[in-house]
XYZ file of N, CA and C in Angstrom:
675
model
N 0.840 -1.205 0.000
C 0.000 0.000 0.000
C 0.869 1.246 0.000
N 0.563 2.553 -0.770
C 1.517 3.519 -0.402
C 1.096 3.904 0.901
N 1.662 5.005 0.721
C 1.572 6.191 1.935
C 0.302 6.578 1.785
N -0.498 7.160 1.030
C -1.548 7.787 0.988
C -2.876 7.041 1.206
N -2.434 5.719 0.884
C -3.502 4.517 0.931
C -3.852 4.459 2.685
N -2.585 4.092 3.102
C -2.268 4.034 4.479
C -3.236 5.551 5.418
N -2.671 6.458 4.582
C -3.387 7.696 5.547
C -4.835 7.583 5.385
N -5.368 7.206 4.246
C -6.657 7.371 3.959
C -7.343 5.875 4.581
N -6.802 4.858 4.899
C -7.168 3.794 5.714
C -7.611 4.355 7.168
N -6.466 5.389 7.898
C -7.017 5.514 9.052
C -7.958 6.529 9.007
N -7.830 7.533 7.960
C -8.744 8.507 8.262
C -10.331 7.643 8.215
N -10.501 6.698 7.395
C -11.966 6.060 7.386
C -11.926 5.889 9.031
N -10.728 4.961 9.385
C -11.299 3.948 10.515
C -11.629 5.094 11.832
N -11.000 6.955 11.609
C -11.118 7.602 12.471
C -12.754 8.101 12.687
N -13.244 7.857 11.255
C -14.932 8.006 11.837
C -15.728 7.491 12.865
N -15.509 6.829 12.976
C -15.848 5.495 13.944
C -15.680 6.392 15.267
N -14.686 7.555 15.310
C -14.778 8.341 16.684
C -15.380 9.549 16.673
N -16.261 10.202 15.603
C -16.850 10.928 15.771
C -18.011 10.987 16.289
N -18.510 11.628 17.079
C -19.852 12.094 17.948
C -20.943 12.520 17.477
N -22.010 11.582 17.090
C -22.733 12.350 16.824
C -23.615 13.062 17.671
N -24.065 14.656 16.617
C -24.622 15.876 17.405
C -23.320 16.686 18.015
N -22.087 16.250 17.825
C -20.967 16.981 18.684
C -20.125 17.920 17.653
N -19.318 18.927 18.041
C -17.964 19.454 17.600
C -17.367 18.641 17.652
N -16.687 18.817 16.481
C -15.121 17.808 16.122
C -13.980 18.909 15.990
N -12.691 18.360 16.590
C -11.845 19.501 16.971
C -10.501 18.438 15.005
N -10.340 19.397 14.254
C -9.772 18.693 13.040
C -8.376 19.762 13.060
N -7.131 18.645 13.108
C -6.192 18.868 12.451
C -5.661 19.421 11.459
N -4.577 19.751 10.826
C -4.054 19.988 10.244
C -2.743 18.794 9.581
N -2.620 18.888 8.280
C -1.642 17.858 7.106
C -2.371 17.278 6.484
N -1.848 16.507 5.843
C -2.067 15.310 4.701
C -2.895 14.264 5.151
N -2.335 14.287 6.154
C -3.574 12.571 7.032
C -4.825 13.428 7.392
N -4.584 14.600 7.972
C -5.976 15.057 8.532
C -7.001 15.488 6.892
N -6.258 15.963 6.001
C -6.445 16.602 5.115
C -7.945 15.361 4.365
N -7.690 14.042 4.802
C -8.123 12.879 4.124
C -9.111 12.601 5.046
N -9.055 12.971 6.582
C -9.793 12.966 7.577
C -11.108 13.537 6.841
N -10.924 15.470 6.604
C -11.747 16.122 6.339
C -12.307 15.531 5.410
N -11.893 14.961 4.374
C -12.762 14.277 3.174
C -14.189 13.458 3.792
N -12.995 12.639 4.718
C -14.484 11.567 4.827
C -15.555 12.136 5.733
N -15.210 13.188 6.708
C -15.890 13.654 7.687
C -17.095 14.196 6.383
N -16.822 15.144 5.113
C -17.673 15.517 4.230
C -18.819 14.863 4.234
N -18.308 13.322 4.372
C -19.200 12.534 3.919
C -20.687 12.052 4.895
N -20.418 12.769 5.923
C -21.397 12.302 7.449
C -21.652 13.511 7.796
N -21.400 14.874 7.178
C -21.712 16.055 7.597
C -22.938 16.645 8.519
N -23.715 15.615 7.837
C -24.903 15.583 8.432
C -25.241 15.229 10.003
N -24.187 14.471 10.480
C -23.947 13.615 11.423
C -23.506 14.644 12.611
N -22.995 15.351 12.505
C -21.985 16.602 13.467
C -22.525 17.978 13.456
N -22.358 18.727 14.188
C -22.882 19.919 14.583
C -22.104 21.014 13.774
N -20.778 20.351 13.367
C -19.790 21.195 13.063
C -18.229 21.180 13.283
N -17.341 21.808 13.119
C -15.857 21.680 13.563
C -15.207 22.919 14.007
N -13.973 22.649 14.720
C -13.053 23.851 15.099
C -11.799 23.375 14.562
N -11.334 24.099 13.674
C -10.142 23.847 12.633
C -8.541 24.706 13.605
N -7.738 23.838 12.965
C -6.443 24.058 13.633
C -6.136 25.109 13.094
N -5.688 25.273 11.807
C -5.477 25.977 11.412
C -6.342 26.926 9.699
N -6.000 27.942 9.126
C -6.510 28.460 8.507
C -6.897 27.272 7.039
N -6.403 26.572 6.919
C -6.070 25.673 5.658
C -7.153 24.789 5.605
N -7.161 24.490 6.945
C -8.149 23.031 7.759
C -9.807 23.816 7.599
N -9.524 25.121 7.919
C -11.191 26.164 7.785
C -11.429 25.763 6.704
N -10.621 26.414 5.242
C -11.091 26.534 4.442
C -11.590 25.052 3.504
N -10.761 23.845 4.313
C -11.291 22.869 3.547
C -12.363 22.424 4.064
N -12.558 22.379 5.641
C -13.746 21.978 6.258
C -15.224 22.701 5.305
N -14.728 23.931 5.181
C -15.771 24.680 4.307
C -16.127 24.377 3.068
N -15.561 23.835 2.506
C -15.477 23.301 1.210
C -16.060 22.150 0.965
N -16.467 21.409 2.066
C -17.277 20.286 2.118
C -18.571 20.629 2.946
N -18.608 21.972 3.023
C -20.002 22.841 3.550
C -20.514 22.188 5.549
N -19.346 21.967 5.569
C -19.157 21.596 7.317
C -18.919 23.128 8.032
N -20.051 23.225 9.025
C -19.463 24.416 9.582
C -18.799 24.739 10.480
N -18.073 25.747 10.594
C -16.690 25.914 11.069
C -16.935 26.762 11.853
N -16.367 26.916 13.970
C -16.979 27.322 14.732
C -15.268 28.052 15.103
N -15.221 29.088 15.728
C -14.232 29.484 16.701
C -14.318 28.904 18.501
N -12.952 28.706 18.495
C -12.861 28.340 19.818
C -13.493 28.481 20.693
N -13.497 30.444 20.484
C -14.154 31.175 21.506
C -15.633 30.710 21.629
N -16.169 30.428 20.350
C -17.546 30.032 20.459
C -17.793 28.502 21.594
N -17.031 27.628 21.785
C -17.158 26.439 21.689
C -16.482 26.457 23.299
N -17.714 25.871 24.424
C -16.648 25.436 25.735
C -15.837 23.899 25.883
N -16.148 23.431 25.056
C -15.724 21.856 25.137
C -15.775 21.246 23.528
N -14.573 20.053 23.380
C -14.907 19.928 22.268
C -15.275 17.946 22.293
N -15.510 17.356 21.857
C -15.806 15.699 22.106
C -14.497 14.948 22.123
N -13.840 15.440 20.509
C -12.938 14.281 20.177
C -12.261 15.409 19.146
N -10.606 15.608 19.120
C -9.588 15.977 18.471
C -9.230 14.667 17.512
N -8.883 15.212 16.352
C -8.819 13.960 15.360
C -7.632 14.726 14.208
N -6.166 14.499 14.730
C -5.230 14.525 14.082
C -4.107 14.096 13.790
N -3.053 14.154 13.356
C -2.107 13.210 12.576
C -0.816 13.636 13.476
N 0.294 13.319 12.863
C 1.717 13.591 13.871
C 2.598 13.227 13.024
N 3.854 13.734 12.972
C 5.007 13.628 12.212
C 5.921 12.148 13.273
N 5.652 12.543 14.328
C 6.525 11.030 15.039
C 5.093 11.150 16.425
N 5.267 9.486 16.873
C 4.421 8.890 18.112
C 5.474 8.031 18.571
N 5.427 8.097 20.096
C 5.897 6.960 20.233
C 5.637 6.029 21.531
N 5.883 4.893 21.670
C 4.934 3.823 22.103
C 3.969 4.301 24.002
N 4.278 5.573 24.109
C 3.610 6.140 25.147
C 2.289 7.472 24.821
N 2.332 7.514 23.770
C 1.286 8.530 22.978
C 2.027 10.082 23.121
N 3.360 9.937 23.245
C 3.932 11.981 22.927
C 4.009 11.506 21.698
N 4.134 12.824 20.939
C 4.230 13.122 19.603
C 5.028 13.843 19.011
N 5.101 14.316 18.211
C 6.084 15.344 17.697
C 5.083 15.682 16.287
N 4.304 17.023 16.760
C 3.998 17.835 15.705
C 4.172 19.053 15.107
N 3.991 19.471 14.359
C 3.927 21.005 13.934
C 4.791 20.893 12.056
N 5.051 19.869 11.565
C 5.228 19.828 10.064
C 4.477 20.670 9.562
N 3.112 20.937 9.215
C 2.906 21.639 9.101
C 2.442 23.422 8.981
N 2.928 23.383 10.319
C 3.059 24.865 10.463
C 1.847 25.222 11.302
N 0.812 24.172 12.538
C -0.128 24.524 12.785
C -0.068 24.308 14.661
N 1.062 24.123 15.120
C 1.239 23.336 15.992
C 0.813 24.194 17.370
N 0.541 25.495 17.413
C 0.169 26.318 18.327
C -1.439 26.000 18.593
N -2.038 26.216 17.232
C -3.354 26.355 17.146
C -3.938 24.859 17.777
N -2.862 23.695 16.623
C -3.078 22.507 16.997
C -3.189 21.768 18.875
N -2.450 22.439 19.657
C -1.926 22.036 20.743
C -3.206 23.028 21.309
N -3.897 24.048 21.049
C -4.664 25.055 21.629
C -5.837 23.759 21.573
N -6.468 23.740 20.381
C -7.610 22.700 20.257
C -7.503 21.745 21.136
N -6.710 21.063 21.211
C -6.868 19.572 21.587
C -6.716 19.243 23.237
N -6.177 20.595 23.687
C -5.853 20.919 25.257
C -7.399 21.402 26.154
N -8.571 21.647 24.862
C -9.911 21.412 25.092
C -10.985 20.666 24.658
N -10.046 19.564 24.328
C -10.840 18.384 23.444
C -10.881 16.813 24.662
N -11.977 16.061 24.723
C -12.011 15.262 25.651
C -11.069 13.856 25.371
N -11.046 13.734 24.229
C -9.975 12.950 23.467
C -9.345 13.114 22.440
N -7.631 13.163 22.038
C -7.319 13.170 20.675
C -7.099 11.501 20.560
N -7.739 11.576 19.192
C -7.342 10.358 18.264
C -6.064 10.897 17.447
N -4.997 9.912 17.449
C -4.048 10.363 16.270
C -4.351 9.604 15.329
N -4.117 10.009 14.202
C -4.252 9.345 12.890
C -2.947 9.471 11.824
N -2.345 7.972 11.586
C -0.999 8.078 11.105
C -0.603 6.722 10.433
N 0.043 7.198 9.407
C 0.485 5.229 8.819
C 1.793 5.284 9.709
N 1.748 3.885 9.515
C 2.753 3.167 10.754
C 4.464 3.818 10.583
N 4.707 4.581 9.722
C 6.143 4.631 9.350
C 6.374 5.980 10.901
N 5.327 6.522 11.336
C 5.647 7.652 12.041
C 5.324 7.349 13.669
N 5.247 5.759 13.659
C 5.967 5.546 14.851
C 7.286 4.851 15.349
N 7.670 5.469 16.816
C 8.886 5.803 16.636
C 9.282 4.834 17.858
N 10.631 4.703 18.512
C 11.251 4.095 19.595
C 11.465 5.355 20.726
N 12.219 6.656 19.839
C 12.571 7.420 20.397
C 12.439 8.536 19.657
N 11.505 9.864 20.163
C 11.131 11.108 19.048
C 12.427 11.768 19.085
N 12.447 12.674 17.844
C 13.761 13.474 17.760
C 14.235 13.534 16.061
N 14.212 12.373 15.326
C 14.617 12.288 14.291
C 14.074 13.295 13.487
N 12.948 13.387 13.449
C 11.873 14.352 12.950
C 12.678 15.368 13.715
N 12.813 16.747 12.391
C 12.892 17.963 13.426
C 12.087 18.773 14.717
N 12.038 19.040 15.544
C 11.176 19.598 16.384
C 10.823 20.757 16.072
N 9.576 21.063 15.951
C 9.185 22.748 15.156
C 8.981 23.028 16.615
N 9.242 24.531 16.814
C 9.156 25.869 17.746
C 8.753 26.652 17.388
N 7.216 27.331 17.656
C 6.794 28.785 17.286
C 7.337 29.367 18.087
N 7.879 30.814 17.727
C 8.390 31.871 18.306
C 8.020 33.284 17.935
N 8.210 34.445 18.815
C 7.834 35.259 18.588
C 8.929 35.713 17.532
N 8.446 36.948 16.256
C 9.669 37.443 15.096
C 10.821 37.706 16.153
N 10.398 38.820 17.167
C 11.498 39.572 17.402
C 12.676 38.617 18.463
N 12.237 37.220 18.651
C 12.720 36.553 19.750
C 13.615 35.390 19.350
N 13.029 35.453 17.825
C 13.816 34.429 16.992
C 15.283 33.572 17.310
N 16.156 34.983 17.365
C 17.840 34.373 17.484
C 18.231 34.243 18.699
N 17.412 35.038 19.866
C 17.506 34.902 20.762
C 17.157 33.005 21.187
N 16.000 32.981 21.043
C 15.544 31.615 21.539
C 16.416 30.185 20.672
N 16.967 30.453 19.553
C 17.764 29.587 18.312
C 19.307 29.551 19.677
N 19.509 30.392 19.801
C 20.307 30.115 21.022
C 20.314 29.172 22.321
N 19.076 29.073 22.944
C 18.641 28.742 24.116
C 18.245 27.436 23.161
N 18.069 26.738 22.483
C 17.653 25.362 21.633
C 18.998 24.999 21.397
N 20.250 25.783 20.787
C 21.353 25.101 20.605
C 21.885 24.650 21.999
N 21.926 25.714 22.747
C 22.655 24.842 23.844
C 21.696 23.587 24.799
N 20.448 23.524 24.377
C 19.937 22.585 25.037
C 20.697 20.909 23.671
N 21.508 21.396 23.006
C 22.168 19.922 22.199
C 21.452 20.184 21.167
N 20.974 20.363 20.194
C 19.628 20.755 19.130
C 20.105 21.577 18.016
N 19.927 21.361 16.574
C 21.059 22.430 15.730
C 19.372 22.930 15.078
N 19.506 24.622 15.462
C 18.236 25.008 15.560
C 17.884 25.767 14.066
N 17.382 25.739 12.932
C 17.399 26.279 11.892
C 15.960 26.855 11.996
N 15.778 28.243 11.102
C 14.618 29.060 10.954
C 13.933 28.427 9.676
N 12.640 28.073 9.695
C 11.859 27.631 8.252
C 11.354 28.496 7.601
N 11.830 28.411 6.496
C 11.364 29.344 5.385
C 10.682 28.864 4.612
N 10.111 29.700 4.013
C 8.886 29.397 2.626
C 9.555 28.194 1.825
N 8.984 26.986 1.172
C 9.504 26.221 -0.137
C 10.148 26.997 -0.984
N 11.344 26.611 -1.559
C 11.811 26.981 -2.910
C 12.086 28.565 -2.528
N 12.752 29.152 -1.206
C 13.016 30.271 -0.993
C 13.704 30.833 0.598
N 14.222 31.925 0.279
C 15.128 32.089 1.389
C 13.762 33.028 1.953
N 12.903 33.077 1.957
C 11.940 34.027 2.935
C 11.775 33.113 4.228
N 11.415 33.980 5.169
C 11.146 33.453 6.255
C 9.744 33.069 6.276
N 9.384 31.840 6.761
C 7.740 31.593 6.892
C 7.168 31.895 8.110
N 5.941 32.462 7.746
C 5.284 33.583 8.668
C 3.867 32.230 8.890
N 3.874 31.717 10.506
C 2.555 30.806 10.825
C 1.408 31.825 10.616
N -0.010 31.067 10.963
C -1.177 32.212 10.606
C -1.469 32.816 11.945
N -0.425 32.810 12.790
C -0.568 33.375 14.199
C 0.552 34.553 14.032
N 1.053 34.900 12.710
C 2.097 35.598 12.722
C 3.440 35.516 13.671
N 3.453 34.429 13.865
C 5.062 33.606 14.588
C 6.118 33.133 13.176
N 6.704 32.721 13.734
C 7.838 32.100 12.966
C 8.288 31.096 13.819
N 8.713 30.048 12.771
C 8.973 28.605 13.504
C 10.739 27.916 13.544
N 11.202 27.490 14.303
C 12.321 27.075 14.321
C 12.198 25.620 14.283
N 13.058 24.914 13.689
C 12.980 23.286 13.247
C 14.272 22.702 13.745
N 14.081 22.472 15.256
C 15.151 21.740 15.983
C 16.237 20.227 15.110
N 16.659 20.171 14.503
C 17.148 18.707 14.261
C 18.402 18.305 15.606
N 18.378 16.928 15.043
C 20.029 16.641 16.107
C 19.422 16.422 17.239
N 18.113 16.246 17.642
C 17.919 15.641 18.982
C 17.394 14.611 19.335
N 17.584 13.769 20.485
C 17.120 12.107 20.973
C 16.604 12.362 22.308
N 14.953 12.582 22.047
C 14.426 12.734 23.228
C 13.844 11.539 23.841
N 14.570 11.855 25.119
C 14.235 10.589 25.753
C 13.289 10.970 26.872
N 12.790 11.964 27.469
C 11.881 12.370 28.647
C 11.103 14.007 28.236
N 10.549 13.604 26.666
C 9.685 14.210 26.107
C 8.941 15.136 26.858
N 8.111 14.837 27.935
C 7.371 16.084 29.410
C 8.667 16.989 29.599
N 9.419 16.286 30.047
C 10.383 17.422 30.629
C 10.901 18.537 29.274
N 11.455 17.842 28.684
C 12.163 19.091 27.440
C 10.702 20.019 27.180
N 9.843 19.095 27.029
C 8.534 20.431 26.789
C 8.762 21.215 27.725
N 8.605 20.929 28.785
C 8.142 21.885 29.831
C 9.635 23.068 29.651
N 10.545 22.474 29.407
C 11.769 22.962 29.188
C 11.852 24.332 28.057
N 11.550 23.874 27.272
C 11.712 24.451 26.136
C 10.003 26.013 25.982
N 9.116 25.313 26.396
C 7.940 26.517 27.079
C 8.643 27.317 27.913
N 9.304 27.057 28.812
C 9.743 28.426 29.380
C 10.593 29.408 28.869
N 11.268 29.182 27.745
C 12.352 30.123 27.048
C 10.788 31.451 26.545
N 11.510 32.273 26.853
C 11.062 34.066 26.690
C 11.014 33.515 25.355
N 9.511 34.048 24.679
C 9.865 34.119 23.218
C 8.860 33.320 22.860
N 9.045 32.106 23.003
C 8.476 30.502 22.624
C 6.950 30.952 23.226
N 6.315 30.693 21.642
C 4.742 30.575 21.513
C 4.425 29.216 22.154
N 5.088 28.113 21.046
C 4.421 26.785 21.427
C 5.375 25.783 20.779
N 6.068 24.529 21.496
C 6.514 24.031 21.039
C 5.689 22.729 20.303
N 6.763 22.453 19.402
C 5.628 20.943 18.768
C 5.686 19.366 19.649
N 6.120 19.182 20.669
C 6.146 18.527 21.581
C 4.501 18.213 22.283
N 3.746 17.242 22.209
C 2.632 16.925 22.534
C 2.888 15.420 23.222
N 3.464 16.048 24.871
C 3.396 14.936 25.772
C 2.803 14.965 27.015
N 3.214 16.146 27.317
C 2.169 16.521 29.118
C 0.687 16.142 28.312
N 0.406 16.477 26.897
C -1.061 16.130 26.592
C -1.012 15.432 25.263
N -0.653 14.301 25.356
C -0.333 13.362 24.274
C -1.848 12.998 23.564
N -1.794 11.693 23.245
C -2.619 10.872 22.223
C -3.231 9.882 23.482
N -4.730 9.411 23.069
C -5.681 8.726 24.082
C -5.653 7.654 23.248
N -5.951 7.693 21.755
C -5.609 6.734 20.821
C -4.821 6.871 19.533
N -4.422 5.888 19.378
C -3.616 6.242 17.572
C -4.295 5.080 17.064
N -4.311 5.565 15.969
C -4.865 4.900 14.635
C -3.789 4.289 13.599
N -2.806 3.722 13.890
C -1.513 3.219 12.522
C -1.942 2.580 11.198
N -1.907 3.099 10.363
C -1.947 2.111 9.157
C -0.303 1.509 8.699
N -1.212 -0.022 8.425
C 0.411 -0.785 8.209
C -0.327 -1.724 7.312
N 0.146 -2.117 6.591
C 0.066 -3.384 5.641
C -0.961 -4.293 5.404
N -1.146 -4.397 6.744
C -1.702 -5.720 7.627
C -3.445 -4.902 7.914
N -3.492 -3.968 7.863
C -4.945 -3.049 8.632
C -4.621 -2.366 9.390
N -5.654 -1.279 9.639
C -5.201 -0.510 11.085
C -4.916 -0.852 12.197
N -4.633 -0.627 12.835
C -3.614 -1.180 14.112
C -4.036 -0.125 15.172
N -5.272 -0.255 16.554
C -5.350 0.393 17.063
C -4.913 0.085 18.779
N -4.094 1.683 19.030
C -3.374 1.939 20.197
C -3.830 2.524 21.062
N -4.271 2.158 22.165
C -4.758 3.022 23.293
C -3.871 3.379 24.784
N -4.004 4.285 24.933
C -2.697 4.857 25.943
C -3.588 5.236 27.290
């Protein structure tokens, strides 16, 4: 099966956790991106969604699902998104796509996240994957500092195919840790939140995953933590 087969395997099997009559709290990437498809398909079924990020609005909208602000919403049922690395305790390592503030905002008022992921993005030990860091513009080199000496070779992400700097839709800018082997995931979060500057790191372990969803070869493969 490719990759995409795989993502679109779990996004089906992630229906199965939606609520009906409830808010659904939806991710951001490629796996969630396949999520939103099928959610299209039960629209009828849900009250509506709160999107991670701006990308996730406009597709939720596009399948005429309506799209609520946080502020509107005191509770959400079930968070239903993807992760660049998991590993066998439910931390994660997100923010590939550039949503990881908003992402970590949602789901810190969601009663469960489901992750949804083909099997290649679980891990033994997170780190391989770069670690994204929102930061404030003006705090940038300052905080790229405070990441190198925590062992971490800290690079600024820029736009594809360009030396611009990429601007999140929170107007942050993100730093993409490589070079690290995290082994006590809570702590470096908590670590790395306190540096002056730092919006949100992509570290999702003080509030990990309740379930993952793996696609592998064999069928989905479900993990409960």
């Amino acid at each position: 099966m490719t990759q995409d087969k795989l993502k679109q395997a779990v996004a089906i099997s992630a229906i199965e956790y939606v609520i009906d009559g409830e808010i659904i709290g939806v991710g951001t990437g490629s796996t969630a991106n396949f999520f939103i498809d099928e959610l299209g398909k039960i629209k009828h079924r849900i009250k509506g969604a709160v999107a991670s990020s701006e990308a996730t609005a406009a597709r939720l909208a596009g399948h005429g699902i309506p799209v609520y602000d946080l502020n509107e919403v005191s509770e959400i049922a079930v968070y239903i998104d993807g992760a660049d690395e998991i590993n066998a305790a439910g931390h994660m390592i997100k923010g590939g796509g550039a949503a990881l503030t908003r992402e970590k905002i949602v789901a810190s008022v969601s009663k469960q996240f489901v992750c949804i992921a083909d099997g290649s993005k679980l891990v033994e030990t997170l780190g391989k994957f770069p670690l994204p860091v929102e930061v404030l513009p003006m705090a940038r080199n300052a905080v790229m500092r405070q990441l190198a000496a925590l062992g971490g070779q800290p690079k600024v992400r820029t736009k594809a195919g360009s030396d611009e700097i990429f601007v999140t839709d929170n107007g942050g800018n993100i730093i993409d840790v490589a070079g690290l082997s995290i082994t006590d995931p809570v702590e470096l979060e908590t670590r790395i939140n306190q540096i002056v500057g730092v919006v949100a790191v992509g570290l999702f372990a003080a509030r990990g995953a309740n379930v993952c969803l793996l696609g592998t070869p064999d069928g989905v493969r479900t993990v409960k933590y």
